[in-house]
Short mmCIF file of N, CA, C and O and ligand atoms in Angstrom, two decimals:
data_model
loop_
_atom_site.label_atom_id
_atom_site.label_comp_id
_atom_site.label_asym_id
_atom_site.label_seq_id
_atom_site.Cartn_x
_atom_site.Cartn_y
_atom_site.Cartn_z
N UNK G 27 -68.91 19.28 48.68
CA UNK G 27 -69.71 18.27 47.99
C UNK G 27 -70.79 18.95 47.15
O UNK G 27 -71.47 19.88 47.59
N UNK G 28 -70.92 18.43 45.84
CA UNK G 28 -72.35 18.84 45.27
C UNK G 28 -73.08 17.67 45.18
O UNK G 28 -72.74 16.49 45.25
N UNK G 29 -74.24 18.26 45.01
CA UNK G 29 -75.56 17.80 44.19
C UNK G 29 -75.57 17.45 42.63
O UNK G 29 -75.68 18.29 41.74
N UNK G 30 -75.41 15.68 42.37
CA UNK G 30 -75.47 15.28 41.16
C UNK G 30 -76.59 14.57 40.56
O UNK G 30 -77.28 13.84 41.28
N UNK G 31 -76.92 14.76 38.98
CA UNK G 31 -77.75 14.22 38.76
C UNK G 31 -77.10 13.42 37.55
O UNK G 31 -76.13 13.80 36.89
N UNK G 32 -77.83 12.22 37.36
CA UNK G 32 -77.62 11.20 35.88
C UNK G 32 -78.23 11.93 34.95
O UNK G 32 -79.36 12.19 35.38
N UNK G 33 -78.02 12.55 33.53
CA UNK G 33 -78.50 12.63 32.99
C UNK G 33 -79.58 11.81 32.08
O UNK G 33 -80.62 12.21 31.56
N UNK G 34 -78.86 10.28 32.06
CA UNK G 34 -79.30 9.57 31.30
C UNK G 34 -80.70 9.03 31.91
O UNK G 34 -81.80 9.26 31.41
N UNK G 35 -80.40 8.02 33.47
CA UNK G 35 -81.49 7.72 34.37
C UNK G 35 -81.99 8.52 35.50
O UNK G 35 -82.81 8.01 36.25
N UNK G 36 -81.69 9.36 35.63
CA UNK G 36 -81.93 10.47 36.82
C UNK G 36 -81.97 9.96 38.19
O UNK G 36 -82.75 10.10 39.14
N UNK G 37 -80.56 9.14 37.94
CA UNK G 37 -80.24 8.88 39.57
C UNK G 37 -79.56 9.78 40.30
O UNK G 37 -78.86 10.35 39.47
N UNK G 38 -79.34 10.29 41.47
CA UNK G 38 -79.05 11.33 41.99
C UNK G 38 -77.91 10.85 42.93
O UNK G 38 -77.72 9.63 42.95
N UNK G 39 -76.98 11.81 43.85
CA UNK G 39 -75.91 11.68 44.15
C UNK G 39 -75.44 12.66 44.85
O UNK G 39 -76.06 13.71 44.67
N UNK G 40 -74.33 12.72 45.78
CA UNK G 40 -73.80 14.18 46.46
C UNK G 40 -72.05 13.31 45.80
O UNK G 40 -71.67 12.20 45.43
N UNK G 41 -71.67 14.25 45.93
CA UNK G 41 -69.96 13.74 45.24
C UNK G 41 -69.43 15.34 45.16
O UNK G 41 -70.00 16.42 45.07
N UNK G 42 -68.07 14.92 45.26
CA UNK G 42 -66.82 15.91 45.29
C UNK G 42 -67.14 16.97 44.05
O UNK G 42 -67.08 18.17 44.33
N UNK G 43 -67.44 16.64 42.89
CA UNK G 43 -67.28 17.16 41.65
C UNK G 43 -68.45 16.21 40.67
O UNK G 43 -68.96 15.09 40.70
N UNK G 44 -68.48 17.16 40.02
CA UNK G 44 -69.14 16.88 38.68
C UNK G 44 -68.44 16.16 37.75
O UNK G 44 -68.79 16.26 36.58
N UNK G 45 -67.39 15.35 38.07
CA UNK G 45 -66.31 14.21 37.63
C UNK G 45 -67.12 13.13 37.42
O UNK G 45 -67.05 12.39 36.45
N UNK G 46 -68.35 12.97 38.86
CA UNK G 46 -68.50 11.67 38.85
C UNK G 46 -69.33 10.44 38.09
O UNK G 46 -70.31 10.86 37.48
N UNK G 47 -69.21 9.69 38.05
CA UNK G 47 -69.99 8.55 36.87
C UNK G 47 -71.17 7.90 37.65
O UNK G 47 -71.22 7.20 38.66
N UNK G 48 -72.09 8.37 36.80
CA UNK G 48 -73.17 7.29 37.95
C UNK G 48 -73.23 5.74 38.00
O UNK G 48 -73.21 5.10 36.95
N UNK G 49 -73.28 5.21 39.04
CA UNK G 49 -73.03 3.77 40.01
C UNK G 49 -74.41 2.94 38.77
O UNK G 49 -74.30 1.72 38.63
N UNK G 50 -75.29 3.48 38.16
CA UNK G 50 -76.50 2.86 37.59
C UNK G 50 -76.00 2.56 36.27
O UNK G 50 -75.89 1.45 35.74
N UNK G 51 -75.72 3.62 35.87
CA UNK G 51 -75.60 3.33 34.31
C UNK G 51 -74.27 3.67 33.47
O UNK G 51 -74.08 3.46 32.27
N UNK G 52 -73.28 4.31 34.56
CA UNK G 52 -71.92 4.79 34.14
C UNK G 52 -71.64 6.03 33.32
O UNK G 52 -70.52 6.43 33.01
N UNK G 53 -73.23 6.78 32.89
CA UNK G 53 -73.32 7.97 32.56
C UNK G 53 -72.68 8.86 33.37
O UNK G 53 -72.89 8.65 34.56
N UNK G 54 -71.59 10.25 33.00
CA UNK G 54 -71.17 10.73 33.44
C UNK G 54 -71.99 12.29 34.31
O UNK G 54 -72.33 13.22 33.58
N UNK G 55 -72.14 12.36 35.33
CA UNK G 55 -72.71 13.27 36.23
C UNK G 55 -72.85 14.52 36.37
O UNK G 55 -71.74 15.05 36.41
N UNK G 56 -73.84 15.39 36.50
CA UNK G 56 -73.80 16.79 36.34
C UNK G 56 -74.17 17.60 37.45
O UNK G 56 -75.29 17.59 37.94
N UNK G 57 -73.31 18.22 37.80
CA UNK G 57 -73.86 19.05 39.27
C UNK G 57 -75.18 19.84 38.95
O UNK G 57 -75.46 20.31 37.85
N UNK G 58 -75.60 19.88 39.59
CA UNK G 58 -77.36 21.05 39.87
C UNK G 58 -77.27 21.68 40.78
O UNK G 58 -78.46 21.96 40.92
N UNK G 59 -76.69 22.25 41.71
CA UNK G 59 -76.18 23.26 42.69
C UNK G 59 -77.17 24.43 41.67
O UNK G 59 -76.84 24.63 40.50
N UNK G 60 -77.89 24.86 42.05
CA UNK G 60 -78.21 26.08 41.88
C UNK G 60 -78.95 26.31 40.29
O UNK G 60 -79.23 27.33 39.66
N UNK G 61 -79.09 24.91 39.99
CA UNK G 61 -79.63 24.81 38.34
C UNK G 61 -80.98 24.52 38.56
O UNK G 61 -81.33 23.78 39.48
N UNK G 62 -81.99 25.18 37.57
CA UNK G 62 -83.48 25.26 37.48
C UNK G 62 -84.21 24.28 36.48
O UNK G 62 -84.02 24.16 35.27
N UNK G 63 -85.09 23.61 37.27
CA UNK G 63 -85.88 22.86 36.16
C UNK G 63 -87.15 23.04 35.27
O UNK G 63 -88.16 23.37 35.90
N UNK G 64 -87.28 22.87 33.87
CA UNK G 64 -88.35 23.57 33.67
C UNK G 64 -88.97 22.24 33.04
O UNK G 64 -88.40 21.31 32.48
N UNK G 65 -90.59 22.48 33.37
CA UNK G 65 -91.34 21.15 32.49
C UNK G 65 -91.95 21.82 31.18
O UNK G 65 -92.78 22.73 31.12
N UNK G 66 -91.35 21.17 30.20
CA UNK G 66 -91.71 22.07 28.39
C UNK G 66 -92.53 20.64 28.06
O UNK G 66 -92.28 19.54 28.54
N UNK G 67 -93.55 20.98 27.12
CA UNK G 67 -94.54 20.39 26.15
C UNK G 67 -93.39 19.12 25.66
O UNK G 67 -92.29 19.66 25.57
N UNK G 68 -93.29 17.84 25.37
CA UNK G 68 -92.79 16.81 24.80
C UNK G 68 -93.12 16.70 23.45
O UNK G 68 -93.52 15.65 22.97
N UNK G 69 -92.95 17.80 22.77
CA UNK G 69 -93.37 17.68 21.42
C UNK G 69 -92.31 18.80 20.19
O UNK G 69 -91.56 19.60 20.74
N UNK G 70 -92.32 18.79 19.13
CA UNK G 70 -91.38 19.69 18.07
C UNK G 70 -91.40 20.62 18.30
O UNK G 70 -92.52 21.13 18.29
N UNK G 71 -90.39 21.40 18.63
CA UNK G 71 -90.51 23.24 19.31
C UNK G 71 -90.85 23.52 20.63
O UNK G 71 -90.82 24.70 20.99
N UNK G 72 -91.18 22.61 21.43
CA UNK G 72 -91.90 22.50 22.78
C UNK G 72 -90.78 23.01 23.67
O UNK G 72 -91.04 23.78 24.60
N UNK G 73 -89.55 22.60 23.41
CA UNK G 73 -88.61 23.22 23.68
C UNK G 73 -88.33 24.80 23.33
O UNK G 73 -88.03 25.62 24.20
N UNK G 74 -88.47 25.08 22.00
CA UNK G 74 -88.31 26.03 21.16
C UNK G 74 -89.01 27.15 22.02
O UNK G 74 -88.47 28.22 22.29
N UNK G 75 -90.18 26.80 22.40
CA UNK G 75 -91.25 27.90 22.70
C UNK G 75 -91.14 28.16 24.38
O UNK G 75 -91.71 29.10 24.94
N UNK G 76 -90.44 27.31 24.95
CA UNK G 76 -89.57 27.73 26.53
C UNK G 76 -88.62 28.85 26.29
O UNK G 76 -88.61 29.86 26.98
N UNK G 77 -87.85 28.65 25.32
CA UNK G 77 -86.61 29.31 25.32
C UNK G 77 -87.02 30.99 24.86
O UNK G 77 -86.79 32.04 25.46
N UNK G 78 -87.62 30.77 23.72
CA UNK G 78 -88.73 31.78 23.43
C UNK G 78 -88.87 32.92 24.62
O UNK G 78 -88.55 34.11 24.67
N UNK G 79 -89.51 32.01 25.58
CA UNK G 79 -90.18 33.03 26.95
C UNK G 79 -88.60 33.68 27.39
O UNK G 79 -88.37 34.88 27.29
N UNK G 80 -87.65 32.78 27.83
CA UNK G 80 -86.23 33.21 28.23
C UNK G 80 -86.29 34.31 27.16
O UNK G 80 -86.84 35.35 27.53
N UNK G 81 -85.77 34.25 25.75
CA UNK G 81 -85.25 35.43 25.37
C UNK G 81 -86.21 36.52 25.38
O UNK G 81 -85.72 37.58 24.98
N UNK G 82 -87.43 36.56 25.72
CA UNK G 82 -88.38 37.75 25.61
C UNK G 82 -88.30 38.37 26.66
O UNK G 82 -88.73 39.52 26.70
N UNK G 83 -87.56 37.61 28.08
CA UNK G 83 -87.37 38.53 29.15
C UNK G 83 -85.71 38.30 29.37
O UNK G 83 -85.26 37.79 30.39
N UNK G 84 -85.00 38.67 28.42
CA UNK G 84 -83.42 38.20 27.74
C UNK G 84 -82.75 37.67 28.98
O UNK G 84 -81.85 38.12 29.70
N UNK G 85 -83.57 36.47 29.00
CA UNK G 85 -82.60 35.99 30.14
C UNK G 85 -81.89 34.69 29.08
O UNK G 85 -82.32 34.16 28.06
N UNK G 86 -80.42 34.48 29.99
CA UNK G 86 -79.57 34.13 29.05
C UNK G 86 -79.15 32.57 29.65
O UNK G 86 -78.82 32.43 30.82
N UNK G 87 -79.20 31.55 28.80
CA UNK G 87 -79.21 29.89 28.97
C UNK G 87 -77.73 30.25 29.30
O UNK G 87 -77.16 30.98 28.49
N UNK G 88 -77.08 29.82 30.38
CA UNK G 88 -75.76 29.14 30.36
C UNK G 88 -75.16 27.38 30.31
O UNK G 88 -74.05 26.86 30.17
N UNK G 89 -76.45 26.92 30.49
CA UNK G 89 -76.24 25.63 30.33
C UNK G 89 -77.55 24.56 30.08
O UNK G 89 -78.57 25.02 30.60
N UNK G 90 -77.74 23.42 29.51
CA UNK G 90 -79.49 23.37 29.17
C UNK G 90 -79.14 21.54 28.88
O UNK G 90 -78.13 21.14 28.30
N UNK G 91 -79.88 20.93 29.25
CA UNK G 91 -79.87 19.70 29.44
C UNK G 91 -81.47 18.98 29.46
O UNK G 91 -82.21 19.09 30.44
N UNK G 92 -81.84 18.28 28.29
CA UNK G 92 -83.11 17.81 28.98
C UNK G 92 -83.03 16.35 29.48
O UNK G 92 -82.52 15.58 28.66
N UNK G 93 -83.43 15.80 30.68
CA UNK G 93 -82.92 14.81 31.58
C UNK G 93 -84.39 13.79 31.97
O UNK G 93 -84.42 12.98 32.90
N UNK G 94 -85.27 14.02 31.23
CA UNK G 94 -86.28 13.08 31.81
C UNK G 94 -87.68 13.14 30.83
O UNK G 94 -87.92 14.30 30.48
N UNK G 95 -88.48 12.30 30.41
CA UNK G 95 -89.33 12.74 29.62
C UNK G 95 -90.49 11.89 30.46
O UNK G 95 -90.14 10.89 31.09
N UNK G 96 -92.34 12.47 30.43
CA UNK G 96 -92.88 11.47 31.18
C UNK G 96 -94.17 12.21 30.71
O UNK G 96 -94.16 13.42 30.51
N UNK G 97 -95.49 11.29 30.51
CA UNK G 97 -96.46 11.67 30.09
C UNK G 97 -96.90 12.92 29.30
O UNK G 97 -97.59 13.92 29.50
N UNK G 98 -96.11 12.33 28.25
CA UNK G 98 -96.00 14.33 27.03
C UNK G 98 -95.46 15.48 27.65
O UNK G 98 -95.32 16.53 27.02
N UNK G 99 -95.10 15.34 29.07
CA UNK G 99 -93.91 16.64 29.29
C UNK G 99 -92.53 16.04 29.22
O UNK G 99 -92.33 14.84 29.38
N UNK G 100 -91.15 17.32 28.84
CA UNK G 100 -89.97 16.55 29.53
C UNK G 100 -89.44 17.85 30.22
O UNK G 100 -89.61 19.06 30.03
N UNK G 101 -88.80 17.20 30.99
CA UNK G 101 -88.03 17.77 32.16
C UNK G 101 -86.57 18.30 31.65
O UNK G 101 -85.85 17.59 30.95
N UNK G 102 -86.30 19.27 31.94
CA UNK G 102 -84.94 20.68 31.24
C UNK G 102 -84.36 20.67 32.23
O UNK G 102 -84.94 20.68 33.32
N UNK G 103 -83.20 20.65 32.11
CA UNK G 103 -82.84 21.35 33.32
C UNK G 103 -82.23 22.16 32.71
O UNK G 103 -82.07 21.88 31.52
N UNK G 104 -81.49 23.80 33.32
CA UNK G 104 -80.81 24.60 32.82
C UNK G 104 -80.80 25.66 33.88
O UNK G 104 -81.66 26.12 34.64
N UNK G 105 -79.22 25.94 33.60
CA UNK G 105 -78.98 26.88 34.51
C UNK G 105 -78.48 28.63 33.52
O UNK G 105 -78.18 28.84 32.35
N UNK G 106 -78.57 29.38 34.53
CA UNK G 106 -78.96 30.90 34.15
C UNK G 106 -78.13 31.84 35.43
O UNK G 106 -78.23 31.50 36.61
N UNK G 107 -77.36 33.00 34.99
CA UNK G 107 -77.21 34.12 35.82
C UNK G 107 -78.48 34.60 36.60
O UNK G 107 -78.45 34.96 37.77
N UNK G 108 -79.69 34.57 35.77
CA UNK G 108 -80.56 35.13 35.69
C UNK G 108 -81.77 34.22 36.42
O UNK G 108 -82.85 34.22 35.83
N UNK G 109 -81.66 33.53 37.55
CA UNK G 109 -82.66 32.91 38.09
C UNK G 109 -83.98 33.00 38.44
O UNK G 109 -84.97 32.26 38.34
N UNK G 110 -83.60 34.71 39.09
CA UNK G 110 -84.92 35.11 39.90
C UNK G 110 -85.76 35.30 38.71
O UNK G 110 -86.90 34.90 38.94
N UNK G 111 -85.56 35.95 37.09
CA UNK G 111 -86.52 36.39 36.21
C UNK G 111 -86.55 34.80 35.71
O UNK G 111 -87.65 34.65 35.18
N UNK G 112 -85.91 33.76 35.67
CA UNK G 112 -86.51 32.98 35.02
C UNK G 112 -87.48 32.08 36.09
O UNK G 112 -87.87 31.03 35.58
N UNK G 113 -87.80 32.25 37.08
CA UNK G 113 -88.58 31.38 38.37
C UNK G 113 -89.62 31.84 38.46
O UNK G 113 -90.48 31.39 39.23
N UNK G 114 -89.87 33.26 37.39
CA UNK G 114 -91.26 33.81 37.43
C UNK G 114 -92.26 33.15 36.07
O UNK G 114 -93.48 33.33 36.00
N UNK G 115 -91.47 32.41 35.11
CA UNK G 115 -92.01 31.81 34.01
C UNK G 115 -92.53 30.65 34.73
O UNK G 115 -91.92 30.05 35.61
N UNK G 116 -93.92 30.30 34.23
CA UNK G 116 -94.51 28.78 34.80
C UNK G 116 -94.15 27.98 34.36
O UNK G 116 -93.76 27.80 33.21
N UNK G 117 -94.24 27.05 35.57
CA UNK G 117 -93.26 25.57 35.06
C UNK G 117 -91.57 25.51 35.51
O UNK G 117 -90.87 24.51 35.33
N UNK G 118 -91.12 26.68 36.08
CA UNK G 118 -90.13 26.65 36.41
C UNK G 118 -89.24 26.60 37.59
O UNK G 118 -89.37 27.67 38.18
N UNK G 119 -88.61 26.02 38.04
CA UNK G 119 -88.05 25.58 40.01
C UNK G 119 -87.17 25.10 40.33
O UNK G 119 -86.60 24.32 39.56
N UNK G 120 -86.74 25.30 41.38
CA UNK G 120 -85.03 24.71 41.56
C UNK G 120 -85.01 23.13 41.32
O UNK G 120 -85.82 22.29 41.69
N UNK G 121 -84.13 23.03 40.78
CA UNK G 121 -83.90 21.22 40.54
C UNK G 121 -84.13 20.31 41.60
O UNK G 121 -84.51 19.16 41.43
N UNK G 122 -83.87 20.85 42.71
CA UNK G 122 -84.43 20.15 44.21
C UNK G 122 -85.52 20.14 44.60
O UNK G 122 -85.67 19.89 45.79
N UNK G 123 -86.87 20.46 43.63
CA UNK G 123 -88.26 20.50 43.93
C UNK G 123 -88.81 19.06 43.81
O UNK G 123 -89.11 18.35 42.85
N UNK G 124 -88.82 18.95 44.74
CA UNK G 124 -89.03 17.07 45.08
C UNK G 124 -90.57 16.67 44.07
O UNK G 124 -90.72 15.58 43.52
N UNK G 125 -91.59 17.79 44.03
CA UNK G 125 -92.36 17.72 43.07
C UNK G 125 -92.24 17.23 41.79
O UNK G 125 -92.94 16.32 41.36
N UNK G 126 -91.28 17.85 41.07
CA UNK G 126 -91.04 17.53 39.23
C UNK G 126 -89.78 16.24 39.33
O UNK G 126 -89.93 15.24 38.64
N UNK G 127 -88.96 16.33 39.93
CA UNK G 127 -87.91 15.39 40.18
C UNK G 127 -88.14 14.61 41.24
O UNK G 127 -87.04 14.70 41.79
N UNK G 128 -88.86 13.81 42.01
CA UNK G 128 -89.43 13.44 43.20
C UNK G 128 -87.81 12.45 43.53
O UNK G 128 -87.59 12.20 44.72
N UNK G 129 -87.08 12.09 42.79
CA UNK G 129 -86.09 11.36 43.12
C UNK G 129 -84.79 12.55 44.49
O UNK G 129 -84.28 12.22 45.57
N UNK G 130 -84.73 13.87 43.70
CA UNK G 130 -84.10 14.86 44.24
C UNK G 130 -84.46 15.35 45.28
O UNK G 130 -83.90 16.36 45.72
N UNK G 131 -85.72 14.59 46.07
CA UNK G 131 -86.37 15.70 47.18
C UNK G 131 -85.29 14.43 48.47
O UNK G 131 -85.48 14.53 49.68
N UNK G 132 -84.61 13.75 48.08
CA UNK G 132 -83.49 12.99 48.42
C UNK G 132 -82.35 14.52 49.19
O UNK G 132 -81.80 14.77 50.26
N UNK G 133 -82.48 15.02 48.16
CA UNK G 133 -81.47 15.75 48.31
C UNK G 133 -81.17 17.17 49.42
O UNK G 133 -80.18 17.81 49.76
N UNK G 134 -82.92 17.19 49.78
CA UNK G 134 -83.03 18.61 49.99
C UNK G 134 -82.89 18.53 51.92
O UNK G 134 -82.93 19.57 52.59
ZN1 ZN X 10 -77.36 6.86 35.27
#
């Protein structure tokens, strides 16, 4: 079983596969097994200037999703070979940090 999240409403889920459709909104589901969340500035480049930090310590995006937006931050998720160097950038934590995702601490 993994750990799924809605991209669209960030309803959460355990299911067979990353097949599955969420029960809320019929958006299709994305496993987070081992994927990191980062909170970036909600503004033009705010993104830009996260990724920035990644390539200056060349750590490499394998997958990047932003899944939640809330009082001028939004919520990234993205996963990386490269975990441990990207968990040292602030703002950054396993997707199961019931803190930034409080829906996911469901999960832990
Ligand atoms: Zn949904």
């Amino acid at each position: 079983m993994r750990k799924l999240l809605c991209p669209a409403c960030c309803e959460v889920a355990i299911g067979p596969s990353d097949e599955v459709v969420c029960k809320a909104c019929g958006e299709k589901m994305i496993a987070i097994d081992g994927s990191l969340l980062a909170v970036v500035p909600d503004r033009p480049g705010g993104l830009a200037d996260f990724l920035a930090q990644l390539a200056e310590k060349k750590i490499n995006v394998t997958a990047l999703r932003v899944v939640g937006r809330c009082e001028g931050d939004a919520r990234v998720l993205f996963s990386t070979d490269q975990s441990d160097e990207a968990l040292q950038i602030p703002g950054v934590q396993y997707a199961t940090a019931g803190k930034i995702l409080p829906d996911l601490a469901v999960l832990e």
